[in-house]
Short mmCIF file of C-alpha atoms in Angstrom, two decimals:
data_model
loop_
_atom_site.label_atom_id
_atom_site.label_comp_id
_atom_site.label_asym_id
_atom_site.label_seq_id
_atom_site.Cartn_x
_atom_site.Cartn_y
_atom_site.Cartn_z
CA MET A 271 -38.79 178.04 -61.75
CA GLY A 272 -39.72 179.14 -58.20
CA THR A 273 -42.50 177.88 -55.98
CA ARG A 274 -45.03 180.54 -56.96
CA GLU A 275 -44.17 180.15 -60.65
CA ASP A 276 -44.56 176.38 -60.34
CA MET A 277 -48.06 176.76 -58.92
CA TYR A 278 -49.03 179.33 -61.52
CA GLY A 279 -47.88 176.86 -64.17
CA LEU A 280 -50.08 174.14 -62.69
CA PHE A 281 -53.22 176.28 -62.46
CA THR A 282 -52.73 177.70 -65.96
CA SER A 283 -52.21 174.23 -67.43
CA VAL A 284 -55.20 172.64 -65.69
CA ASN A 285 -57.45 175.48 -66.80
CA GLU A 286 -56.19 175.15 -70.37
CA ILE A 287 -56.89 171.43 -70.42
CA ASN A 288 -60.36 171.58 -68.89
CA LEU A 289 -61.77 174.73 -70.47
CA ASN A 290 -60.41 174.48 -74.01
CA GLY A 291 -60.71 170.76 -74.58
CA GLU A 292 -58.22 168.98 -76.82
CA ARG A 293 -58.87 171.00 -79.93
CA ASN A 294 -56.24 173.20 -81.56
CA ARG A 295 -53.40 171.83 -79.45
CA GLY A 296 -50.36 170.01 -80.77
CA ASP A 297 -47.83 167.68 -79.21
CA ALA A 298 -45.51 170.58 -78.30
CA LYS A 299 -48.27 172.39 -76.40
CA ASP A 300 -49.32 169.18 -74.66
CA GLY A 301 -45.71 168.54 -73.67
CA LYS A 302 -45.45 171.98 -72.10
CA LEU A 303 -48.66 171.44 -70.14
CA LYS A 304 -47.40 168.09 -68.84
CA ASN A 305 -44.07 169.62 -67.85
CA ASN A 306 -45.82 172.34 -65.83
CA ILE A 307 -47.97 169.76 -64.08
CA ALA A 308 -45.06 167.39 -63.34
CA THR A 309 -42.92 170.23 -61.96
CA SER A 310 -45.68 171.35 -59.62
CA TYR A 311 -46.41 167.84 -58.32
CA ASP A 312 -42.69 167.19 -57.85
CA LEU A 313 -42.68 170.20 -55.53
CA GLN A 314 -45.80 169.04 -53.70
CA ALA A 315 -44.29 165.57 -53.26
CA GLN A 316 -41.32 167.11 -51.48
CA MET A 317 -43.52 169.26 -49.24
CA SER A 318 -46.41 166.90 -48.38
CA LYS A 319 -46.66 165.15 -45.04
CA LYS A 320 -46.67 161.36 -44.91
CA GLY A 321 -50.11 159.84 -45.30
CA ILE A 322 -51.47 162.56 -47.60
CA LEU A 323 -53.84 161.55 -50.41
CA TRP A 324 -54.30 164.05 -53.22
CA ASN A 325 -58.08 164.05 -53.69
CA TRP A 326 -61.13 165.97 -52.46
CA GLY A 327 -62.67 162.99 -50.69
CA PHE A 328 -66.07 161.30 -50.63
CA HIS A 329 -68.51 160.59 -47.82
CA ASP A 330 -71.40 158.19 -47.60
CA ASP A 331 -72.41 156.69 -44.25
CA GLN A 332 -72.83 153.17 -45.65
CA ILE A 333 -69.49 153.23 -47.49
CA ALA A 334 -67.76 154.51 -44.34
CA LYS A 335 -69.36 151.71 -42.33
CA GLU A 336 -68.25 149.05 -44.82
CA MET A 337 -64.74 150.47 -44.95
CA ASN A 338 -64.40 150.52 -41.19
CA ALA A 339 -65.69 146.95 -41.03
CA ARG A 340 -63.04 145.94 -43.55
CA ILE A 341 -60.27 147.58 -41.50
CA PRO A 342 -61.60 147.84 -37.92
CA ASP A 343 -60.96 151.16 -36.17
CA PHE A 344 -59.35 152.65 -39.29
CA LEU A 345 -61.35 155.87 -38.93
CA ASN A 346 -60.26 156.33 -35.31
CA TYR A 347 -56.63 157.15 -36.09
CA ASP A 348 -54.56 159.54 -38.21
CA THR A 349 -57.09 160.34 -40.95
CA ASP A 350 -60.57 161.74 -41.46
CA GLY A 351 -61.06 158.86 -43.91
CA PHE A 352 -62.74 160.84 -46.70
CA SER A 353 -59.98 160.40 -49.28
CA GLU A 354 -59.78 156.70 -48.47
CA GLU A 355 -63.57 156.44 -48.83
CA LEU A 356 -63.22 157.64 -52.41
CA TYR A 357 -60.73 154.85 -53.16
CA PHE A 358 -62.85 152.27 -51.39
CA PHE A 359 -65.94 153.37 -53.31
CA ALA A 360 -64.12 153.31 -56.66
CA LEU A 361 -62.81 149.79 -56.10
CA LYS A 362 -66.16 148.45 -54.86
CA GLN A 363 -67.84 149.56 -58.08
CA VAL A 364 -65.73 147.08 -60.01
CA PRO A 365 -67.88 143.92 -60.31
CA PHE A 366 -65.34 141.69 -58.57
CA ASP A 367 -65.90 140.73 -54.95
CA LEU A 368 -63.23 142.24 -52.70
CA ASP A 369 -62.31 138.73 -51.57
CA ASP A 370 -61.76 137.56 -55.16
CA PHE A 371 -58.70 139.68 -56.02
CA ALA A 372 -56.14 137.00 -55.12
CA GLU A 373 -55.42 136.37 -58.79
CA LYS A 374 -56.13 139.91 -60.02
CA SER A 375 -53.64 142.58 -61.01
CA VAL A 376 -54.45 146.25 -60.38
CA LEU A 377 -52.97 149.39 -61.92
CA GLU A 378 -53.61 152.89 -60.62
CA VAL A 379 -52.81 155.64 -63.12
CA GLY A 380 -52.10 158.94 -61.38
CA CYS A 381 -51.21 157.43 -58.00
CA GLY A 382 -49.60 160.57 -56.52
CA LEU A 383 -47.69 159.70 -53.34
CA GLY A 384 -49.06 156.14 -53.50
CA GLU A 385 -51.07 156.30 -50.29
CA GLY A 386 -54.40 155.47 -51.93
CA LEU A 387 -53.15 152.29 -53.54
CA ASN A 388 -51.35 151.40 -50.32
CA PHE A 389 -54.70 151.72 -48.53
CA LEU A 390 -56.38 149.46 -51.09
CA SER A 391 -53.67 146.86 -50.58
CA ARG A 392 -55.07 146.52 -47.05
CA VAL A 393 -58.66 146.36 -48.29
CA THR A 394 -58.10 143.50 -50.71
CA LYS A 395 -55.24 141.07 -51.30
CA ALA A 396 -54.63 141.46 -55.02
CA ALA A 397 -51.96 139.41 -56.75
CA GLY A 398 -50.17 142.60 -57.69
CA MET A 399 -50.72 146.34 -57.45
CA VAL A 400 -48.81 148.95 -59.44
CA GLY A 401 -49.11 152.71 -59.18
CA LEU A 402 -47.98 155.06 -61.95
CA ASP A 403 -47.48 158.81 -61.80
CA LEU A 404 -45.96 161.51 -63.97
CA SER A 405 -44.19 163.05 -60.96
CA GLU A 406 -40.78 161.46 -60.51
CA GLN A 407 -40.50 162.76 -56.95
CA ALA A 408 -43.89 161.33 -55.97
CA VAL A 409 -42.91 157.90 -57.32
CA LYS A 410 -39.51 157.95 -55.59
CA ARG A 411 -41.18 158.80 -52.31
CA ALA A 412 -43.85 156.13 -52.75
CA ASN A 413 -41.28 153.43 -53.45
CA ALA A 414 -39.09 154.56 -50.56
CA SER A 415 -41.87 154.49 -47.98
CA LEU A 416 -44.59 152.14 -49.23
CA SER A 417 -43.40 149.60 -51.81
CA ARG A 418 -43.14 145.93 -50.86
CA ASP A 419 -43.84 142.55 -52.37
CA GLY A 420 -46.97 142.94 -54.50
CA LEU A 421 -47.02 146.75 -54.34
CA SER A 422 -44.75 148.96 -56.46
CA TYR A 423 -44.68 152.34 -58.17
CA VAL A 424 -43.32 153.49 -61.52
CA GLN A 425 -42.86 156.87 -63.18
CA GLY A 426 -44.63 157.25 -66.49
CA ASP A 427 -47.07 159.07 -68.74
CA ALA A 428 -50.79 158.22 -68.61
CA GLU A 429 -50.98 158.75 -72.36
CA ASN A 430 -48.15 156.28 -73.05
CA LEU A 431 -48.32 153.58 -70.38
CA PRO A 432 -45.10 151.54 -69.98
CA PHE A 433 -46.87 148.19 -69.76
CA GLU A 434 -47.61 145.25 -72.03
CA ASP A 435 -50.94 144.70 -73.76
CA GLY A 436 -53.50 142.96 -71.54
CA GLU A 437 -51.38 143.15 -68.39
CA PHE A 438 -54.05 144.18 -65.83
CA ASP A 439 -57.46 143.05 -64.63
CA VAL A 440 -58.39 146.45 -63.17
CA VAL A 441 -57.28 150.00 -63.93
CA LEU A 442 -58.12 152.73 -61.41
CA ASN A 443 -57.93 156.46 -62.07
CA ILE A 444 -58.81 158.69 -59.12
CA GLU A 445 -59.08 162.47 -59.56
CA SER A 446 -56.17 162.63 -61.97
CA ALA A 447 -57.34 162.68 -65.60
CA HIS A 448 -58.26 166.37 -65.48
CA ASN A 449 -54.47 166.84 -65.69
CA TYR A 450 -54.15 164.88 -68.96
CA PRO A 451 -53.96 167.00 -72.13
CA ASN A 452 -55.14 164.18 -74.41
CA LEU A 453 -57.95 162.22 -72.79
CA GLU A 454 -58.48 160.07 -75.88
CA LYS A 455 -54.90 158.80 -75.81
CA PHE A 456 -55.27 157.93 -72.14
CA LEU A 457 -58.49 155.96 -72.65
CA ALA A 458 -56.97 154.08 -75.59
CA GLU A 459 -53.99 153.16 -73.38
CA VAL A 460 -56.32 151.95 -70.62
CA ALA A 461 -58.05 149.67 -73.12
CA ARG A 462 -54.68 148.40 -74.38
CA VAL A 463 -53.27 147.38 -70.97
CA LEU A 464 -56.52 145.83 -69.71
CA LYS A 465 -57.16 142.13 -70.15
CA PRO A 466 -60.31 141.23 -72.12
CA GLY A 467 -63.14 141.46 -69.61
CA GLY A 468 -61.10 143.71 -67.34
CA TYR A 469 -62.54 146.85 -65.76
CA PHE A 470 -61.71 150.55 -65.67
CA SER A 471 -62.96 152.54 -62.64
CA HIS A 472 -62.60 156.25 -63.32
CA VAL A 473 -63.32 159.09 -60.88
CA ASP A 474 -62.76 162.74 -61.70
CA LEU A 475 -63.96 166.31 -61.56
CA PHE A 476 -65.49 167.69 -64.75
CA THR A 477 -66.07 171.09 -66.25
CA THR A 478 -69.00 171.32 -68.66
CA GLN A 479 -66.54 171.27 -71.56
CA ARG A 480 -64.54 168.31 -70.30
CA HIS A 481 -67.64 166.21 -69.63
CA ALA A 482 -68.98 166.96 -73.10
CA HIS A 483 -65.67 165.81 -74.54
CA MET A 484 -65.82 162.64 -72.44
CA GLN A 485 -69.26 161.89 -73.84
CA GLU A 486 -67.91 162.35 -77.37
CA LEU A 487 -65.11 159.88 -76.66
CA LYS A 488 -67.56 157.30 -75.38
CA GLU A 489 -69.01 157.18 -78.89
CA LYS A 490 -65.63 156.28 -80.39
CA ASP A 491 -64.33 152.74 -80.77
CA LEU A 492 -61.60 152.81 -78.14
CA GLY A 493 -62.04 149.19 -77.10
CA LEU A 494 -64.08 150.00 -74.01
CA GLU A 495 -67.73 149.27 -73.24
CA TRP A 496 -69.12 152.04 -71.01
CA ILE A 497 -71.38 150.37 -68.49
CA HIS A 498 -71.97 152.90 -65.72
CA GLU A 499 -71.83 156.61 -64.92
CA ARG A 500 -72.89 158.29 -61.69
CA ASP A 501 -72.75 161.88 -60.51
CA ILE A 502 -71.21 161.74 -57.02
CA SER A 503 -71.01 165.50 -56.50
CA ALA A 504 -73.18 165.37 -53.37
CA GLU A 505 -70.93 162.81 -51.67
CA VAL A 506 -67.80 164.77 -52.59
CA ARG A 507 -69.28 168.03 -51.27
CA ALA A 508 -70.27 166.22 -48.06
CA ALA A 509 -66.63 165.26 -47.51
CA VAL A 510 -65.36 168.76 -48.29
CA HIS A 511 -67.82 170.35 -45.84
CA ARG A 512 -66.82 167.96 -43.07
CA ARG A 513 -63.13 168.47 -43.78
CA LEU A 514 -63.43 172.28 -43.72
CA ALA A 515 -65.74 172.49 -40.69
CA PRO A 516 -64.31 174.38 -37.68
CA ASP A 517 -63.65 171.06 -35.94
CA GLY A 518 -62.64 169.29 -39.17
CA SER A 519 -59.28 167.83 -40.14
CA PHE A 520 -58.21 170.84 -42.21
CA HIS A 521 -58.22 173.24 -39.25
CA LYS A 522 -56.85 170.61 -36.88
CA ALA A 523 -53.91 170.09 -39.23
CA LEU A 524 -53.21 173.83 -39.30
CA GLN A 525 -53.21 173.95 -35.52
CA GLY A 526 -50.56 171.26 -35.39
CA GLN A 527 -48.14 173.00 -37.74
CA ARG A 528 -45.50 175.53 -36.80
CA MET A 529 -45.80 178.57 -39.06
CA GLY A 530 -45.78 182.33 -38.90
CA MET A 531 -48.92 184.43 -38.59
CA VAL A 532 -48.85 185.45 -42.26
CA GLN A 533 -48.32 181.84 -43.39
CA ARG A 534 -51.16 180.64 -41.19
CA HIS A 535 -53.46 183.36 -42.48
CA MET A 536 -52.61 182.41 -46.07
CA ALA A 537 -53.17 178.70 -45.39
CA LYS A 538 -56.57 179.31 -43.76
CA ARG A 539 -57.75 181.48 -46.63
CA VAL A 540 -56.16 179.71 -49.60
CA GLY A 541 -55.90 176.10 -48.40
CA PRO A 542 -59.60 175.25 -48.80
CA GLU A 543 -59.25 175.66 -52.58
CA ALA A 544 -56.88 172.69 -52.67
CA VAL A 545 -59.47 170.41 -51.06
CA GLY A 546 -62.42 171.38 -53.25
CA GLY A 547 -63.64 174.43 -51.34
CA SER A 548 -65.02 176.33 -54.32
CA PHE A 549 -66.85 173.22 -55.56
CA ALA A 550 -68.53 172.95 -52.15
CA GLY A 551 -69.64 176.60 -52.16
CA TYR A 552 -66.83 178.30 -50.25
CA TYR A 553 -65.97 181.75 -51.56
CA ASP A 554 -62.86 183.88 -51.45
CA SER A 555 -62.33 185.94 -48.33
CA ARG A 556 -61.48 189.63 -48.66
CA SER A 557 -57.82 188.90 -48.00
CA THR A 558 -57.70 186.21 -50.69
CA LYS A 559 -59.34 188.56 -53.18
CA LEU A 560 -56.73 191.19 -52.32
CA LEU A 561 -53.86 188.71 -52.80
CA LYS A 562 -55.26 187.78 -56.21
CA LYS A 563 -55.61 191.45 -57.14
CA MET A 564 -51.98 192.04 -56.15
CA GLY A 565 -50.87 189.13 -58.34
CA LEU A 566 -49.60 187.10 -55.39
CA LEU A 567 -52.15 184.39 -56.07
CA PRO A 568 -53.55 183.22 -59.42
CA ALA A 569 -56.90 184.78 -60.31
CA GLN A 570 -58.40 181.31 -60.83
CA PHE A 571 -57.09 178.29 -58.95
CA MET A 572 -59.26 175.65 -60.57
CA PRO A 573 -61.52 175.67 -63.61
CA PRO A 574 -65.25 175.99 -62.79
CA VAL A 575 -66.02 172.38 -61.90
CA ASP A 576 -69.56 171.43 -62.91
CA SER A 577 -69.67 167.91 -61.49
CA TYR A 578 -67.69 165.09 -59.93
CA ARG A 579 -68.38 161.72 -61.52
CA HIS A 580 -67.64 158.02 -61.32
CA ILE A 581 -67.53 156.06 -64.57
CA VAL A 582 -66.98 152.33 -65.16
CA ALA A 583 -65.98 150.66 -68.42
CA LYS A 584 -65.24 147.08 -69.45
CA LYS A 585 -62.59 145.95 -71.91
CA ARG A 586 -64.24 144.27 -74.85
#
């Protein structure tokens, strides 16, 4: 499968998962969707620059201030900080003090290239941190460049976690579950690997259909007590707008890359979609519309995202 076919497979699969729910799909269909997603992220893992976090970001002045106090001058070098803010926010919503993680174990499901969990390992000194991702290439790269004592990465399926019952105090899931065909299986696995009294901090983008399905699952006995939900769409859009501003990190990154005129034009027009542009109100340019019409780009990159939410649950 070529690069364009890989990306088409990703977009088609994500739309299928988030617009059609989990109804009328069998294991074979789910397996195909996962394969498309894994293939695409394997490709992205090979192409991504070091330090990249695969999320749309989050911005709140107070959170940014607290984060920079935790790691002085962090926001002055190498990053716009918005993706890290999302991780920092998600961890802070767990009702453990950041200084009390010395005996806690943390699992991130859907860790991508591992940079987010690596950042959190600097924020708090947990007893152990493990990242899991479906993409074999992403996990290999994370282990090669980031793993060390107390921080490791494993390849695996979010719907069939390769861990023992009650192994973790905290499970994080950051902008990843919209890629999971069977959300119920994932939530049941989270409950299984959490210790009694452990916490699940879940952040994701939601279509209307996917959020309705999430609400249905909250009513089921999956072993989790749902204690908090917050719509953080405004904070996510704030990050996207800052990232895509003329003087933002997106355009600065383009300026620093060597590429042909056509490639640069494509990146400037299409790239914003990858960082949440449509969710923040950015619309297709004429050239992007033409490329879609010609079949060179998928007609719909992402499903129509209705909201971006943070949800916390506790293991009973």
